[in-house]
mmCIF file with all atom_site columns, C-alpha atoms in Angstrom:
data_model
loop_
_atom_site.group_PDB
_atom_site.id
_atom_site.type_symbol
_atom_site.label_atom_id
_atom_site.label_alt_id
_atom_site.label_comp_id
_atom_site.label_asym_id
_atom_site.label_entity_id
_atom_site.label_seq_id
_atom_site.pdbx_PDB_ins_code
_atom_site.Cartn_x
_atom_site.Cartn_y
_atom_site.Cartn_z
_atom_site.occupancy
_atom_site.B_iso_or_equiv
_atom_site.pdbx_formal_charge
_atom_site.auth_seq_id
_atom_site.auth_comp_id
_atom_site.auth_asym_id
_atom_site.auth_atom_id
_atom_site.pdbx_PDB_model_num
ATOM 1   C CA . UNK X 1 1   ? -32.383 103.003 163.620 1.00 0.00 ? 253 UNK X CA 1
ATOM 2   C CA . UNK X 1 2   ? -30.454 99.628  163.215 1.00 0.00 ? 254 UNK X CA 1
ATOM 3   C CA . UNK X 1 3   ? -32.543 98.805  160.146 1.00 0.00 ? 255 UNK X CA 1
ATOM 4   C CA . UNK X 1 4   ? -31.859 102.200 158.389 1.00 0.00 ? 256 UNK X CA 1
ATOM 5   C CA . UNK X 1 5   ? -28.200 101.879 159.273 1.00 0.00 ? 257 UNK X CA 1
ATOM 6   C CA . UNK X 1 6   ? -28.083 98.293  157.660 1.00 0.00 ? 258 UNK X CA 1
ATOM 7   C CA . UNK X 1 7   ? -29.947 99.790  154.527 1.00 0.00 ? 259 UNK X CA 1
ATOM 8   C CA . UNK X 1 8   ? -27.403 102.773 154.491 1.00 0.00 ? 260 UNK X CA 1
ATOM 9   C CA . UNK X 1 9   ? -24.332 100.461 154.860 1.00 0.00 ? 261 UNK X CA 1
ATOM 10  C CA . UNK X 1 10  ? -25.721 98.105  152.111 1.00 0.00 ? 262 UNK X CA 1
ATOM 11  C CA . UNK X 1 11  ? -26.278 101.315 149.812 1.00 0.00 ? 263 UNK X CA 1
ATOM 12  C CA . UNK X 1 12  ? -22.854 102.381 150.572 1.00 0.00 ? 264 UNK X CA 1
ATOM 13  C CA . UNK X 1 13  ? -21.325 99.179  149.488 1.00 0.00 ? 265 UNK X CA 1
ATOM 14  C CA . UNK X 1 14  ? -23.326 98.900  146.422 1.00 0.00 ? 266 UNK X CA 1
ATOM 15  C CA . UNK X 1 15  ? -22.158 102.356 145.630 1.00 0.00 ? 267 UNK X CA 1
ATOM 16  C CA . UNK X 1 16  ? -18.629 101.459 146.030 1.00 0.00 ? 268 UNK X CA 1
ATOM 17  C CA . UNK X 1 17  ? -18.874 98.483  143.858 1.00 0.00 ? 269 UNK X CA 1
ATOM 18  C CA . UNK X 1 18  ? -20.444 100.801 141.086 1.00 0.00 ? 270 UNK X CA 1
ATOM 19  C CA . UNK X 1 19  ? -17.654 103.346 141.628 1.00 0.00 ? 271 UNK X CA 1
ATOM 20  C CA . UNK X 1 20  ? -15.066 100.528 141.390 1.00 0.00 ? 272 UNK X CA 1
ATOM 21  C CA . UNK X 1 21  ? -16.820 99.318  138.330 1.00 0.00 ? 273 UNK X CA 1
ATOM 22  C CA . UNK X 1 22  ? -16.553 102.846 136.766 1.00 0.00 ? 274 UNK X CA 1
ATOM 23  C CA . UNK X 1 23  ? -13.065 103.263 137.701 1.00 0.00 ? 275 UNK X CA 1
ATOM 24  C CA . UNK X 1 24  ? -12.196 100.061 135.877 1.00 0.00 ? 276 UNK X CA 1
ATOM 25  C CA . UNK X 1 25  ? -14.276 101.226 132.816 1.00 0.00 ? 277 UNK X CA 1
ATOM 26  C CA . UNK X 1 26  ? -12.647 104.628 132.811 1.00 0.00 ? 278 UNK X CA 1
ATOM 27  C CA . UNK X 1 27  ? -9.135  103.076 133.130 1.00 0.00 ? 279 UNK X CA 1
ATOM 28  C CA . UNK X 1 28  ? -9.991  100.898 130.008 1.00 0.00 ? 280 UNK X CA 1
ATOM 29  C CA . UNK X 1 29  ? -11.280 103.853 128.160 1.00 0.00 ? 281 UNK X CA 1
ATOM 30  C CA . UNK X 1 30  ? -8.116  105.682 129.014 1.00 0.00 ? 282 UNK X CA 1
ATOM 31  C CA . UNK X 1 31  ? -6.028  102.930 127.666 1.00 0.00 ? 283 UNK X CA 1
ATOM 32  C CA . UNK X 1 32  ? -8.124  102.842 124.372 1.00 0.00 ? 284 UNK X CA 1
ATOM 33  C CA . UNK X 1 33  ? -7.702  106.695 123.935 1.00 0.00 ? 285 UNK X CA 1
ATOM 34  C CA . UNK X 1 34  ? -3.922  106.476 124.504 1.00 0.00 ? 286 UNK X CA 1
ATOM 35  C CA . UNK X 1 35  ? -3.747  103.481 121.818 1.00 0.00 ? 287 UNK X CA 1
ATOM 36  C CA . UNK X 1 36  ? -5.936  105.699 119.464 1.00 0.00 ? 288 UNK X CA 1
ATOM 37  C CA . UNK X 1 37  ? -3.918  108.811 120.061 1.00 0.00 ? 289 UNK X CA 1
ATOM 38  C CA . UNK X 1 38  ? -0.629  106.810 119.362 1.00 0.00 ? 290 UNK X CA 1
ATOM 39  C CA . UNK X 1 39  ? -2.376  105.174 116.066 1.00 0.00 ? 291 UNK X CA 1
ATOM 40  C CA . UNK X 1 40  ? -3.471  108.832 114.910 1.00 0.00 ? 292 UNK X CA 1
ATOM 41  C CA . UNK X 1 41  ? 0.185   110.185 115.267 1.00 0.00 ? 293 UNK X CA 1
ATOM 42  C CA . UNK X 1 42  ? 1.596   107.342 113.057 1.00 0.00 ? 294 UNK X CA 1
ATOM 43  C CA . UNK X 1 43  ? -1.247  108.076 110.582 1.00 0.00 ? 295 UNK X CA 1
ATOM 44  C CA . UNK X 1 44  ? -0.231  111.667 110.249 1.00 0.00 ? 296 UNK X CA 1
ATOM 45  C CA . UNK X 1 45  ? 3.295   110.330 109.835 1.00 0.00 ? 297 UNK X CA 1
ATOM 46  C CA . UNK X 1 46  ? 2.035   108.135 107.058 1.00 0.00 ? 298 UNK X CA 1
ATOM 47  C CA . UNK X 1 47  ? -0.019  110.707 105.641 1.00 0.00 ? 299 UNK X CA 1
ATOM 48  C CA . UNK X 1 48  ? 3.052   112.994 105.325 1.00 0.00 ? 300 UNK X CA 1
ATOM 49  C CA . UNK X 1 49  ? 5.051   110.039 103.807 1.00 0.00 ? 301 UNK X CA 1
ATOM 50  C CA . UNK X 1 50  ? 2.358   109.326 101.341 1.00 0.00 ? 302 UNK X CA 1
ATOM 51  C CA . UNK X 1 51  ? 2.073   113.056 100.199 1.00 0.00 ? 303 UNK X CA 1
ATOM 52  C CA . UNK X 1 52  ? 5.865   112.913 99.784  1.00 0.00 ? 304 UNK X CA 1
ATOM 53  C CA . UNK X 1 53  ? 5.760   109.721 97.837  1.00 0.00 ? 305 UNK X CA 1
ATOM 54  C CA . UNK X 1 54  ? 2.950   111.016 95.500  1.00 0.00 ? 306 UNK X CA 1
ATOM 55  C CA . UNK X 1 55  ? 4.989   114.038 94.915  1.00 0.00 ? 307 UNK X CA 1
ATOM 56  C CA . UNK X 1 56  ? 8.015   112.068 93.958  1.00 0.00 ? 308 UNK X CA 1
ATOM 57  C CA . UNK X 1 57  ? 5.777   109.894 91.602  1.00 0.00 ? 309 UNK X CA 1
ATOM 58  C CA . UNK X 1 58  ? 4.497   112.983 89.835  1.00 0.00 ? 310 UNK X CA 1
ATOM 59  C CA . UNK X 1 59  ? 7.900   114.230 89.360  1.00 0.00 ? 311 UNK X CA 1
ATOM 60  C CA . UNK X 1 60  ? 8.976   111.060 88.019  1.00 0.00 ? 312 UNK X CA 1
ATOM 61  C CA . UNK X 1 61  ? 6.024   110.802 85.664  1.00 0.00 ? 313 UNK X CA 1
ATOM 62  C CA . UNK X 1 62  ? 6.635   114.446 84.479  1.00 0.00 ? 314 UNK X CA 1
ATOM 63  C CA . UNK X 1 63  ? 10.214  113.608 83.859  1.00 0.00 ? 315 UNK X CA 1
ATOM 64  C CA . UNK X 1 64  ? 9.368   110.434 81.924  1.00 0.00 ? 316 UNK X CA 1
ATOM 65  C CA . UNK X 1 65  ? 7.140   112.739 79.691  1.00 0.00 ? 317 UNK X CA 1
ATOM 66  C CA . UNK X 1 66  ? 9.682   115.438 79.044  1.00 0.00 ? 318 UNK X CA 1
ATOM 67  C CA . UNK X 1 67  ? 10.197  114.462 75.630  1.00 0.00 ? 319 UNK X CA 1
ATOM 68  C CA . UNK X 1 68  ? 6.556   114.267 74.766  1.00 0.00 ? 320 UNK X CA 1
ATOM 69  C CA . UNK X 1 69  ? 4.491   116.799 72.912  1.00 0.00 ? 321 UNK X CA 1
ATOM 70  C CA . UNK X 1 70  ? 0.830   116.878 72.416  1.00 0.00 ? 322 UNK X CA 1
ATOM 71  C CA . UNK X 1 71  ? -0.406  117.893 69.084  1.00 0.00 ? 323 UNK X CA 1
ATOM 72  C CA . UNK X 1 72  ? -4.041  119.267 68.874  1.00 0.00 ? 324 UNK X CA 1
ATOM 73  C CA . UNK X 1 73  ? -5.948  119.876 65.814  1.00 0.00 ? 325 UNK X CA 1
ATOM 74  C CA . UNK X 1 74  ? -4.729  117.368 63.160  1.00 0.00 ? 326 UNK X CA 1
ATOM 75  C CA . UNK X 1 75  ? -7.691  115.819 61.570  1.00 0.00 ? 327 UNK X CA 1
ATOM 76  C CA . UNK X 1 76  ? -8.034  111.976 61.752  1.00 0.00 ? 328 UNK X CA 1
ATOM 77  C CA . UNK X 1 77  ? -6.363  110.265 58.726  1.00 0.00 ? 329 UNK X CA 1
ATOM 78  C CA . UNK X 1 78  ? -4.702  113.514 57.497  1.00 0.00 ? 330 UNK X CA 1
ATOM 79  C CA . UNK X 1 79  ? -1.455  111.856 57.622  1.00 0.00 ? 331 UNK X CA 1
ATOM 80  C CA . UNK X 1 80  ? -2.493  108.820 55.390  1.00 0.00 ? 332 UNK X CA 1
ATOM 81  C CA . UNK X 1 81  ? -0.922  105.521 56.381  1.00 0.00 ? 333 UNK X CA 1
ATOM 82  C CA . UNK X 1 82  ? 2.235   106.889 57.759  1.00 0.00 ? 334 UNK X CA 1
ATOM 83  C CA . UNK X 1 83  ? 1.710   109.438 60.680  1.00 0.00 ? 335 UNK X CA 1
ATOM 84  C CA . UNK X 1 84  ? 5.501   109.234 61.555  1.00 0.00 ? 336 UNK X CA 1
ATOM 85  C CA . UNK X 1 85  ? 6.781   110.568 58.161  1.00 0.00 ? 337 UNK X CA 1
ATOM 86  C CA . UNK X 1 86  ? 3.916   113.017 57.913  1.00 0.00 ? 338 UNK X CA 1
ATOM 87  C CA . UNK X 1 87  ? 4.937   114.621 61.267  1.00 0.00 ? 339 UNK X CA 1
ATOM 88  C CA . UNK X 1 88  ? 8.624   114.611 60.488  1.00 0.00 ? 340 UNK X CA 1
ATOM 89  C CA . UNK X 1 89  ? 7.874   116.479 57.299  1.00 0.00 ? 341 UNK X CA 1
ATOM 90  C CA . UNK X 1 90  ? 5.186   118.937 58.562  1.00 0.00 ? 342 UNK X CA 1
ATOM 91  C CA . UNK X 1 91  ? 6.316   119.938 61.904  1.00 0.00 ? 343 UNK X CA 1
ATOM 92  C CA . UNK X 1 92  ? 9.490   121.772 60.647  1.00 0.00 ? 344 UNK X CA 1
ATOM 93  C CA . UNK X 1 93  ? 7.381   123.493 58.034  1.00 0.00 ? 345 UNK X CA 1
ATOM 94  C CA . UNK X 1 94  ? 4.720   124.588 60.667  1.00 0.00 ? 346 UNK X CA 1
ATOM 95  C CA . UNK X 1 95  ? 7.131   125.957 63.110  1.00 0.00 ? 347 UNK X CA 1
ATOM 96  C CA . UNK X 1 96  ? 9.657   127.305 60.831  1.00 0.00 ? 348 UNK X CA 1
ATOM 97  C CA . UNK X 1 97  ? 12.558  125.435 62.403  1.00 0.00 ? 349 UNK X CA 1
ATOM 98  C CA . UNK X 1 98  ? 15.506  124.004 60.787  1.00 0.00 ? 350 UNK X CA 1
ATOM 99  C CA . UNK X 1 99  ? 16.750  121.150 62.861  1.00 0.00 ? 351 UNK X CA 1
ATOM 100 C CA . UNK X 1 100 ? 20.309  120.033 62.799  1.00 0.00 ? 352 UNK X CA 1
ATOM 101 C CA . UNK X 1 101 ? 19.259  116.307 62.756  1.00 0.00 ? 353 UNK X CA 1
ATOM 102 C CA . UNK X 1 102 ? 15.928  115.191 61.267  1.00 0.00 ? 354 UNK X CA 1
ATOM 103 C CA . UNK X 1 103 ? 13.238  114.765 63.769  1.00 0.00 ? 355 UNK X CA 1
ATOM 104 C CA . UNK X 1 104 ? 13.358  111.330 65.454  1.00 0.00 ? 356 UNK X CA 1
ATOM 105 C CA . UNK X 1 105 ? 10.323  109.923 67.201  1.00 0.00 ? 357 UNK X CA 1
ATOM 106 C CA . UNK X 1 106 ? 10.480  107.175 69.747  1.00 0.00 ? 358 UNK X CA 1
ATOM 107 C CA . UNK X 1 107 ? 6.826   106.475 69.625  1.00 0.00 ? 359 UNK X CA 1
ATOM 108 C CA . UNK X 1 108 ? 3.538   108.389 68.867  1.00 0.00 ? 360 UNK X CA 1
ATOM 109 C CA . UNK X 1 109 ? -0.136  107.638 68.982  1.00 0.00 ? 361 UNK X CA 1
ATOM 110 C CA . UNK X 1 110 ? -3.529  109.221 68.769  1.00 0.00 ? 362 UNK X CA 1
ATOM 111 C CA . UNK X 1 111 ? -5.738  109.588 71.779  1.00 0.00 ? 363 UNK X CA 1
ATOM 112 C CA . UNK X 1 112 ? -9.111  108.052 71.848  1.00 0.00 ? 364 UNK X CA 1
ATOM 113 C CA . UNK X 1 113 ? -10.801 105.522 69.750  1.00 0.00 ? 365 UNK X CA 1
ATOM 114 C CA . UNK X 1 114 ? -10.813 105.735 65.771  1.00 0.00 ? 366 UNK X CA 1
ATOM 115 C CA . UNK X 1 115 ? -14.037 107.008 64.472  1.00 0.00 ? 367 UNK X CA 1
ATOM 116 C CA . UNK X 1 116 ? -16.226 104.630 62.516  1.00 0.00 ? 368 UNK X CA 1
ATOM 117 C CA . UNK X 1 117 ? -18.250 107.024 60.853  1.00 0.00 ? 369 UNK X CA 1
ATOM 118 C CA . UNK X 1 118 ? -15.367 108.100 58.412  1.00 0.00 ? 370 UNK X CA 1
ATOM 119 C CA . UNK X 1 119 ? -15.324 111.879 59.646  1.00 0.00 ? 371 UNK X CA 1
ATOM 120 C CA . UNK X 1 120 ? -11.946 113.212 60.242  1.00 0.00 ? 372 UNK X CA 1
ATOM 121 C CA . UNK X 1 121 ? -12.341 114.981 63.622  1.00 0.00 ? 373 UNK X CA 1
ATOM 122 C CA . UNK X 1 122 ? -9.270  116.332 65.378  1.00 0.00 ? 374 UNK X CA 1
ATOM 123 C CA . UNK X 1 123 ? -7.987  113.754 67.661  1.00 0.00 ? 375 UNK X CA 1
ATOM 124 C CA . UNK X 1 124 ? -4.823  114.625 69.706  1.00 0.00 ? 376 UNK X CA 1
ATOM 125 C CA . UNK X 1 125 ? -1.657  113.024 69.022  1.00 0.00 ? 377 UNK X CA 1
ATOM 126 C CA . UNK X 1 126 ? 1.096   112.270 71.826  1.00 0.00 ? 378 UNK X CA 1
ATOM 127 C CA . UNK X 1 127 ? 4.600   112.154 70.181  1.00 0.00 ? 379 UNK X CA 1
ATOM 128 C CA . UNK X 1 128 ? 7.624   111.274 71.972  1.00 0.00 ? 380 UNK X CA 1
ATOM 129 C CA . UNK X 1 129 ? 10.703  112.681 70.457  1.00 0.00 ? 381 UNK X CA 1
ATOM 130 C CA . UNK X 1 130 ? 14.127  110.975 70.821  1.00 0.00 ? 382 UNK X CA 1
ATOM 131 C CA . UNK X 1 131 ? 15.811  114.261 71.496  1.00 0.00 ? 383 UNK X CA 1
ATOM 132 C CA . UNK X 1 132 ? 14.683  116.353 74.283  1.00 0.00 ? 384 UNK X CA 1
ATOM 133 C CA . UNK X 1 133 ? 16.131  119.457 72.662  1.00 0.00 ? 385 UNK X CA 1
ATOM 134 C CA . UNK X 1 134 ? 13.963  119.049 69.684  1.00 0.00 ? 386 UNK X CA 1
ATOM 135 C CA . UNK X 1 135 ? 10.913  118.806 71.810  1.00 0.00 ? 387 UNK X CA 1
ATOM 136 C CA . UNK X 1 136 ? 11.867  121.934 73.677  1.00 0.00 ? 388 UNK X CA 1
ATOM 137 C CA . UNK X 1 137 ? 12.525  123.854 70.357  1.00 0.00 ? 389 UNK X CA 1
ATOM 138 C CA . UNK X 1 138 ? 9.150   122.791 68.735  1.00 0.00 ? 390 UNK X CA 1
ATOM 139 C CA . UNK X 1 139 ? 7.272   123.913 72.052  1.00 0.00 ? 391 UNK X CA 1
ATOM 140 C CA . UNK X 1 140 ? 9.285   127.180 72.166  1.00 0.00 ? 392 UNK X CA 1
ATOM 141 C CA . UNK X 1 141 ? 8.518   127.970 68.624  1.00 0.00 ? 393 UNK X CA 1
ATOM 142 C CA . UNK X 1 142 ? 4.801   127.040 68.952  1.00 0.00 ? 394 UNK X CA 1
ATOM 143 C CA . UNK X 1 143 ? 4.561   129.361 71.981  1.00 0.00 ? 395 UNK X CA 1
ATOM 144 C CA . UNK X 1 144 ? 6.427   132.212 70.280  1.00 0.00 ? 396 UNK X CA 1
ATOM 145 C CA . UNK X 1 145 ? 4.117   131.794 67.183  1.00 0.00 ? 397 UNK X CA 1
ATOM 146 C CA . UNK X 1 146 ? 0.716   131.299 69.042  1.00 0.00 ? 398 UNK X CA 1
ATOM 147 C CA . UNK X 1 147 ? -1.778  129.252 66.891  1.00 0.00 ? 399 UNK X CA 1
ATOM 148 C CA . UNK X 1 148 ? -0.060  127.476 63.965  1.00 0.00 ? 400 UNK X CA 1
ATOM 149 C CA . UNK X 1 149 ? -1.871  127.185 60.636  1.00 0.00 ? 401 UNK X CA 1
ATOM 150 C CA . UNK X 1 150 ? -2.119  124.230 58.446  1.00 0.00 ? 402 UNK X CA 1
ATOM 151 C CA . UNK X 1 151 ? -4.409  125.283 55.624  1.00 0.00 ? 403 UNK X CA 1
ATOM 152 C CA . UNK X 1 152 ? -7.704  126.054 57.416  1.00 0.00 ? 404 UNK X CA 1
ATOM 153 C CA . UNK X 1 153 ? -6.725  124.081 60.570  1.00 0.00 ? 405 UNK X CA 1
ATOM 154 C CA . UNK X 1 154 ? -5.445  125.495 63.851  1.00 0.00 ? 406 UNK X CA 1
ATOM 155 C CA . UNK X 1 155 ? -2.716  123.365 65.076  1.00 0.00 ? 407 UNK X CA 1
ATOM 156 C CA . UNK X 1 156 ? -1.422  123.598 68.688  1.00 0.00 ? 408 UNK X CA 1
ATOM 157 C CA . UNK X 1 157 ? 1.440   122.055 70.515  1.00 0.00 ? 409 UNK X CA 1
ATOM 158 C CA . UNK X 1 158 ? 1.716   121.784 74.144  1.00 0.00 ? 410 UNK X CA 1
ATOM 159 C CA . UNK X 1 159 ? 3.817   119.757 76.709  1.00 0.00 ? 411 UNK X CA 1
ATOM 160 C CA . UNK X 1 160 ? 2.491   116.616 77.969  1.00 0.00 ? 412 UNK X CA 1
ATOM 161 C CA . UNK X 1 161 ? 2.280   116.791 81.816  1.00 0.00 ? 413 UNK X CA 1
ATOM 162 C CA . UNK X 1 162 ? 0.927   114.350 84.312  1.00 0.00 ? 414 UNK X CA 1
ATOM 163 C CA . UNK X 1 163 ? -2.741  114.896 85.342  1.00 0.00 ? 415 UNK X CA 1
ATOM 164 C CA . UNK X 1 164 ? -1.669  116.241 88.823  1.00 0.00 ? 416 UNK X CA 1
ATOM 165 C CA . UNK X 1 165 ? 0.859   118.678 87.275  1.00 0.00 ? 417 UNK X CA 1
ATOM 166 C CA . UNK X 1 166 ? -1.785  119.697 84.481  1.00 0.00 ? 418 UNK X CA 1
ATOM 167 C CA . UNK X 1 167 ? -4.419  120.180 87.237  1.00 0.00 ? 419 UNK X CA 1
ATOM 168 C CA . UNK X 1 168 ? -2.055  122.300 89.360  1.00 0.00 ? 420 UNK X CA 1
ATOM 169 C CA . UNK X 1 169 ? -1.028  124.535 86.401  1.00 0.00 ? 421 UNK X CA 1
ATOM 170 C CA . UNK X 1 170 ? -4.626  125.045 85.554  1.00 0.00 ? 422 UNK X CA 1
ATOM 171 C CA . UNK X 1 171 ? -5.523  126.137 88.850  1.00 0.00 ? 423 UNK X CA 1
ATOM 172 C CA . UNK X 1 172 ? -2.516  128.528 89.038  1.00 0.00 ? 424 UNK X CA 1
ATOM 173 C CA . UNK X 1 173 ? -3.289  130.025 85.669  1.00 0.00 ? 425 UNK X CA 1
ATOM 174 C CA . UNK X 1 174 ? -6.931  130.505 86.682  1.00 0.00 ? 426 UNK X CA 1
ATOM 175 C CA . UNK X 1 175 ? -5.835  132.133 89.868  1.00 0.00 ? 427 UNK X CA 1
ATOM 176 C CA . UNK X 1 176 ? -3.292  134.356 88.219  1.00 0.00 ? 428 UNK X CA 1
ATOM 177 C CA . UNK X 1 177 ? -5.772  135.432 85.584  1.00 0.00 ? 429 UNK X CA 1
ATOM 178 C CA . UNK X 1 178 ? -8.363  136.359 88.560  1.00 0.00 ? 430 UNK X CA 1
ATOM 179 C CA . UNK X 1 179 ? -5.589  138.315 90.095  1.00 0.00 ? 431 UNK X CA 1
ATOM 180 C CA . UNK X 1 180 ? -4.545  140.257 86.978  1.00 0.00 ? 432 UNK X CA 1
ATOM 181 C CA . UNK X 1 181 ? -8.051  140.932 85.571  1.00 0.00 ? 433 UNK X CA 1
#
């Protein structure tokens, strides 16, 4: 009986040591979980701040593009050597608008690389007008008239939005068309 008691006492001590070890491990894990929960809360705050900053950045990008218009359908090299003079002359004729001041462009360029094969394919043109009111008038006239015709070419004018705004707008328009169809 004494030997059984000694064995039982030894086993009890061993179990107490294991329980103490488990308690210390659990307390360490509890501290780690608390640390992770604290970090996760700060990540949520950072995510919200990041989303807010991305929204502000998109807004700033759209504001910087508010004088820009995209011109689609002009064949490459149709303008000759001076795209600025060509567009200054052709845009009022296409849209039937008489401007108080002549169209003034801050800058303009074609999108994409110049074709080496000599074929005049329609490359988009981004034009930044100096006066915001002129850009809005051109866009309103183009929207009211629909597709503009330049000989056999169909010319389209659109606003130049940031990628994020254009994606949101596309998604909204597809949702709206699905609802109304």
